[in-house]
PDB file of C-alpha atoms in Angstrom:
ATOM      1  CA  MET A  19       0.000   0.000   0.000  1.00 69.00           C
ATOM      2  CA  LYS A  20       2.814   2.377   0.860  1.00 80.00           C
ATOM      3  CA  ALA A  21       4.482   1.549  -2.451  1.00 81.00           C
ATOM      4  CA  ILE A  22       1.394   2.642  -4.425  1.00 83.00           C
ATOM      5  CA  GLN A  23       1.268   5.978  -2.571  1.00 84.00           C
ATOM      6  CA  ALA A  24       4.970   6.501  -3.207  1.00 81.00           C
ATOM      7  CA  ILE A  25       4.470   5.850  -6.949  1.00 84.00           C
ATOM      8  CA  LYS A  26       1.524   8.304  -7.019  1.00 80.00           C
ATOM      9  CA  MET A  27       3.631  10.970  -5.270  1.00 83.00           C
ATOM     10  CA  ALA A  28       6.542  10.431  -7.663  1.00 80.00           C
ATOM     11  CA  ALA A  29       4.233  10.629 -10.695  1.00 76.00           C
ATOM     12  CA  GLY A  30       2.636  13.825  -9.343  1.00 74.00           C
ATOM     13  CA  ALA A  31       6.034  15.402  -8.745  1.00 75.00           C
ATOM     14  CA  PHE A  32       7.110  14.449 -12.274  1.00 73.00           C
ATOM     15  CA  VAL A  33       4.006  16.110 -13.774  1.00 73.00           C
ATOM     16  CA  VAL A  34       4.652  19.295 -11.775  1.00 73.00           C
ATOM     17  CA  LEU A  35       8.307  19.439 -12.853  1.00 69.00           C
ATOM     18  CA  ALA A  36       7.420  18.800 -16.496  1.00 71.00           C
ATOM     19  CA  SER A  37       4.825  21.591 -16.503  1.00 73.00           C
ATOM     20  CA  ILE A  38       7.263  24.058 -14.913  1.00 72.00           C
ATOM     21  CA  ASN A  39       9.851  23.239 -17.572  1.00 64.00           C
ATOM     22  CA  ALA A  40       7.279  23.675 -20.363  1.00 59.00           C
ATOM     23  CA  TYR A  41       6.171  27.017 -18.910  1.00 56.00           C
ATOM     24  CA  ALA A  42       9.754  28.253 -18.780  1.00 53.00           C
ATOM     25  CA  GLN A  43      10.293  27.339 -22.428  1.00 54.00           C
ATOM     26  CA  ALA A  44       7.124  29.120 -23.563  1.00 50.00           C
ATOM     27  CA  SER A  45       8.072  32.377 -21.869  1.00 52.00           C
ATOM     28  CA  ASP A  46      11.572  32.164 -23.372  1.00 50.00           C
ATOM     29  CA  ALA A  47      10.091  32.117 -26.860  1.00 53.00           C
ATOM     30  CA  ASP A  48       8.075  35.261 -26.092  1.00 54.00           C
ATOM     31  CA  MET A  49      11.160  37.072 -24.863  1.00 56.00           C
ATOM     32  CA  THR A  50      13.120  36.387 -28.055  1.00 54.00           C
ATOM     33  CA  ALA A  51      10.322  37.802 -30.223  1.00 55.00           C
ATOM     34  CA  GLN A  52      10.343  41.205 -28.504  1.00 62.00           C
ATOM     35  CA  PRO A  53      13.905  42.302 -29.293  1.00 64.00           C
ATOM     36  CA  SER A  54      13.345  41.816 -33.020  1.00 75.00           C
ATOM     37  CA  ALA A  55      10.379  44.207 -32.900  1.00 76.00           C
ATOM     38  CA  LYS A  56      12.497  46.727 -31.004  1.00 79.00           C
ATOM     39  CA  GLN A  57      15.334  46.320 -33.496  1.00 77.00           C
ATOM     40  CA  THR A  58      12.943  46.946 -36.381  1.00 89.00           C
ATOM     41  CA  ALA A  59      11.665  50.132 -34.729  1.00 87.00           C
ATOM     42  CA  LYS A  60      15.230  51.277 -34.060  1.00 90.00           C
ATOM     43  CA  ALA A  61      16.205  50.632 -37.677  1.00 91.00           C
ATOM     44  CA  ALA A  62      13.218  52.630 -38.942  1.00 91.00           C
ATOM     45  CA  LYS A  63      14.008  55.514 -36.598  1.00 93.00           C
ATOM     46  CA  SER A  64      17.639  55.475 -37.688  1.00 93.00           C
ATOM     47  CA  ALA A  65      16.622  55.523 -41.365  1.00 93.00           C
ATOM     48  CA  ASP A  66      14.278  58.459 -40.705  1.00 94.00           C
ATOM     49  CA  ARG A  67      17.070  60.411 -38.997  1.00 95.00           C
ATOM     50  CA  ALA A  68      19.468  59.686 -41.857  1.00 95.00           C
ATOM     51  CA  LEU A  69      16.909  60.873 -44.419  1.00 95.00           C
ATOM     52  CA  SER A  70      16.303  64.060 -42.408  1.00 95.00           C
ATOM     53  CA  ARG A  71      20.044  64.736 -42.398  1.00 95.00           C
ATOM     54  CA  LYS A  72      20.274  64.155 -46.171  1.00 96.00           C
ATOM     55  CA  VAL A  73      17.413  66.571 -46.856  1.00 95.00           C
ATOM     56  CA  ARG A  74      18.817  69.166 -44.446  1.00 95.00           C
ATOM     57  CA  SER A  75      22.227  68.884 -46.128  1.00 95.00           C
ATOM     58  CA  ALA A  76      20.686  69.278 -49.587  1.00 95.00           C
ATOM     59  CA  LEU A  77      18.761  72.354 -48.417  1.00 94.00           C
ATOM     60  CA  ALA A  78      21.936  73.863 -46.960  1.00 94.00           C
ATOM     61  CA  LYS A  79      23.791  73.354 -50.262  1.00 94.00           C
ATOM     62  CA  ALA A  80      21.020  74.957 -52.334  1.00 92.00           C
ATOM     63  CA  LYS A  81      21.691  78.491 -53.517  1.00 91.00           C
ATOM     64  CA  ASP A  82      19.334  81.320 -52.565  1.00 88.00           C
ATOM     65  CA  LEU A  83      17.775  79.357 -49.704  1.00 89.00           C
ATOM     66  CA  SER A  84      17.932  80.371 -46.044  1.00 87.00           C
ATOM     67  CA  VAL A  85      17.818  77.198 -43.918  1.00 90.00           C
ATOM     68  CA  SER A  86      18.442  78.775 -40.511  1.00 90.00           C
ATOM     69  CA  ASN A  87      14.740  78.551 -39.568  1.00 92.00           C
ATOM     70  CA  ILE A  88      13.812  75.314 -41.372  1.00 94.00           C
ATOM     71  CA  THR A  89      13.148  72.071 -39.507  1.00 95.00           C
ATOM     72  CA  VAL A  90      13.146  68.789 -41.431  1.00 95.00           C
ATOM     73  CA  ARG A  91      11.228  65.740 -40.201  1.00 96.00           C
ATOM     74  CA  ALA A  92      11.053  62.386 -41.961  1.00 95.00           C
ATOM     75  CA  ARG A  93       8.905  59.337 -41.378  1.00 94.00           C
ATOM     76  CA  SER A  94       9.035  56.362 -43.726  1.00 92.00           C
ATOM     77  CA  GLY A  95      10.130  58.522 -46.650  1.00 92.00           C
ATOM     78  CA  ALA A  96       7.550  61.269 -46.068  1.00 95.00           C
ATOM     79  CA  VAL A  97       9.336  64.556 -45.355  1.00 95.00           C
ATOM     80  CA  THR A  98       7.807  67.555 -43.584  1.00 96.00           C
ATOM     81  CA  LEU A  99       9.410  70.988 -43.824  1.00 96.00           C
ATOM     82  CA  GLN A 100       8.490  73.373 -41.002  1.00 96.00           C
ATOM     83  CA  GLY A 101       9.626  76.849 -40.063  1.00 94.00           C
ATOM     84  CA  SER A 102       9.917  80.132 -41.894  1.00 93.00           C
ATOM     85  CA  VAL A 103      11.752  81.668 -44.839  1.00 92.00           C
ATOM     86  CA  PRO A 104      11.973  85.320 -45.922  1.00 91.00           C
ATOM     87  CA  GLU A 105      10.405  84.993 -49.414  1.00 91.00           C
ATOM     88  CA  GLN A 106       7.887  82.853 -51.347  1.00 91.00           C
ATOM     89  CA  PRO A 107      10.409  81.626 -53.960  1.00 92.00           C
ATOM     90  CA  GLN A 108      12.378  80.002 -51.117  1.00 92.00           C
ATOM     91  CA  VAL A 109       9.297  77.986 -50.104  1.00 92.00           C
ATOM     92  CA  ASP A 110       9.044  76.571 -53.626  1.00 93.00           C
ATOM     93  CA  LYS A 111      12.808  75.998 -53.843  1.00 94.00           C
ATOM     94  CA  ALA A 112      12.815  74.066 -50.549  1.00 94.00           C
ATOM     95  CA  THR A 113      10.094  71.738 -51.847  1.00 94.00           C
ATOM     96  CA  GLU A 114      11.978  71.113 -55.106  1.00 94.00           C
ATOM     97  CA  VAL A 115      15.251  70.387 -53.319  1.00 94.00           C
ATOM     98  CA  ALA A 116      13.620  68.020 -50.813  1.00 95.00           C
ATOM     99  CA  GLN A 117      11.852  66.093 -53.594  1.00 94.00           C
ATOM    100  CA  GLY A 118      15.194  65.627 -55.343  1.00 94.00           C
ATOM    101  CA  VAL A 119      16.759  63.727 -52.432  1.00 94.00           C
ATOM    102  CA  ALA A 120      16.952  59.941 -52.832  1.00 93.00           C
ATOM    103  CA  GLY A 121      14.561  58.130 -50.493  1.00 93.00           C
ATOM    104  CA  VAL A 122      11.968  60.901 -50.287  1.00 94.00           C
ATOM    105  CA  THR A 123       8.501  59.652 -51.252  1.00 94.00           C
ATOM    106  CA  SER A 124       6.505  62.812 -50.491  1.00 95.00           C
ATOM    107  CA  VAL A 125       7.071  66.344 -49.212  1.00 95.00           C
ATOM    108  CA  LYS A 126       4.679  68.311 -47.011  1.00 96.00           C
ATOM    109  CA  ASN A 127       5.701  71.941 -47.008  1.00 94.00           C
ATOM    110  CA  ALA A 128       4.540  73.771 -43.879  1.00 94.00           C
ATOM    111  CA  LEU A 129       6.933  76.705 -44.318  1.00 93.00           C
ATOM    112  CA  THR A 130       5.662  80.220 -43.665  1.00 93.00           C
ATOM    113  CA  ILE A 131       6.934  83.521 -45.009  1.00 92.00           C
ATOM    114  CA  ARG A 132       8.473  85.791 -42.409  1.00 87.00           C
ATOM    115  CA  PRO A 133      10.514  88.771 -43.656  1.00 81.00           C
ATOM    116  CA  VAL A 134      13.982  89.238 -42.191  1.00 75.00           C
ATOM    117  CA  GLY A 135      13.920  91.201 -38.929  1.00 72.00           C
ATOM    118  CA  GLN A 136      10.490  90.084 -37.754  1.00 65.00           C
TER     119      GLN A 136
END
């Protein structure tokens, strides 16, 4: 009789240990999936920053364009230009230059005209 109880206890302990091991493996799989999502987000953010720098550099190299008050933001190839320039032709020039940069899919121009000294 004592032998049967001992076998039942051993079998119960084995089931508990097996379930703990299975639980630990399942949570490990979840943990490895998260870093890849974070790495993808980091890569996208890095690409957006690089595109912003390329557009900003192209704007700075353009003649007859004041970039001191222009902010460039990029998200998945869509570029937004914000800030102010002294004259309307500079607004149009900024859009043209930004569209000419490799990797830019669209340009939203939110530049305003503010004469120098105001």
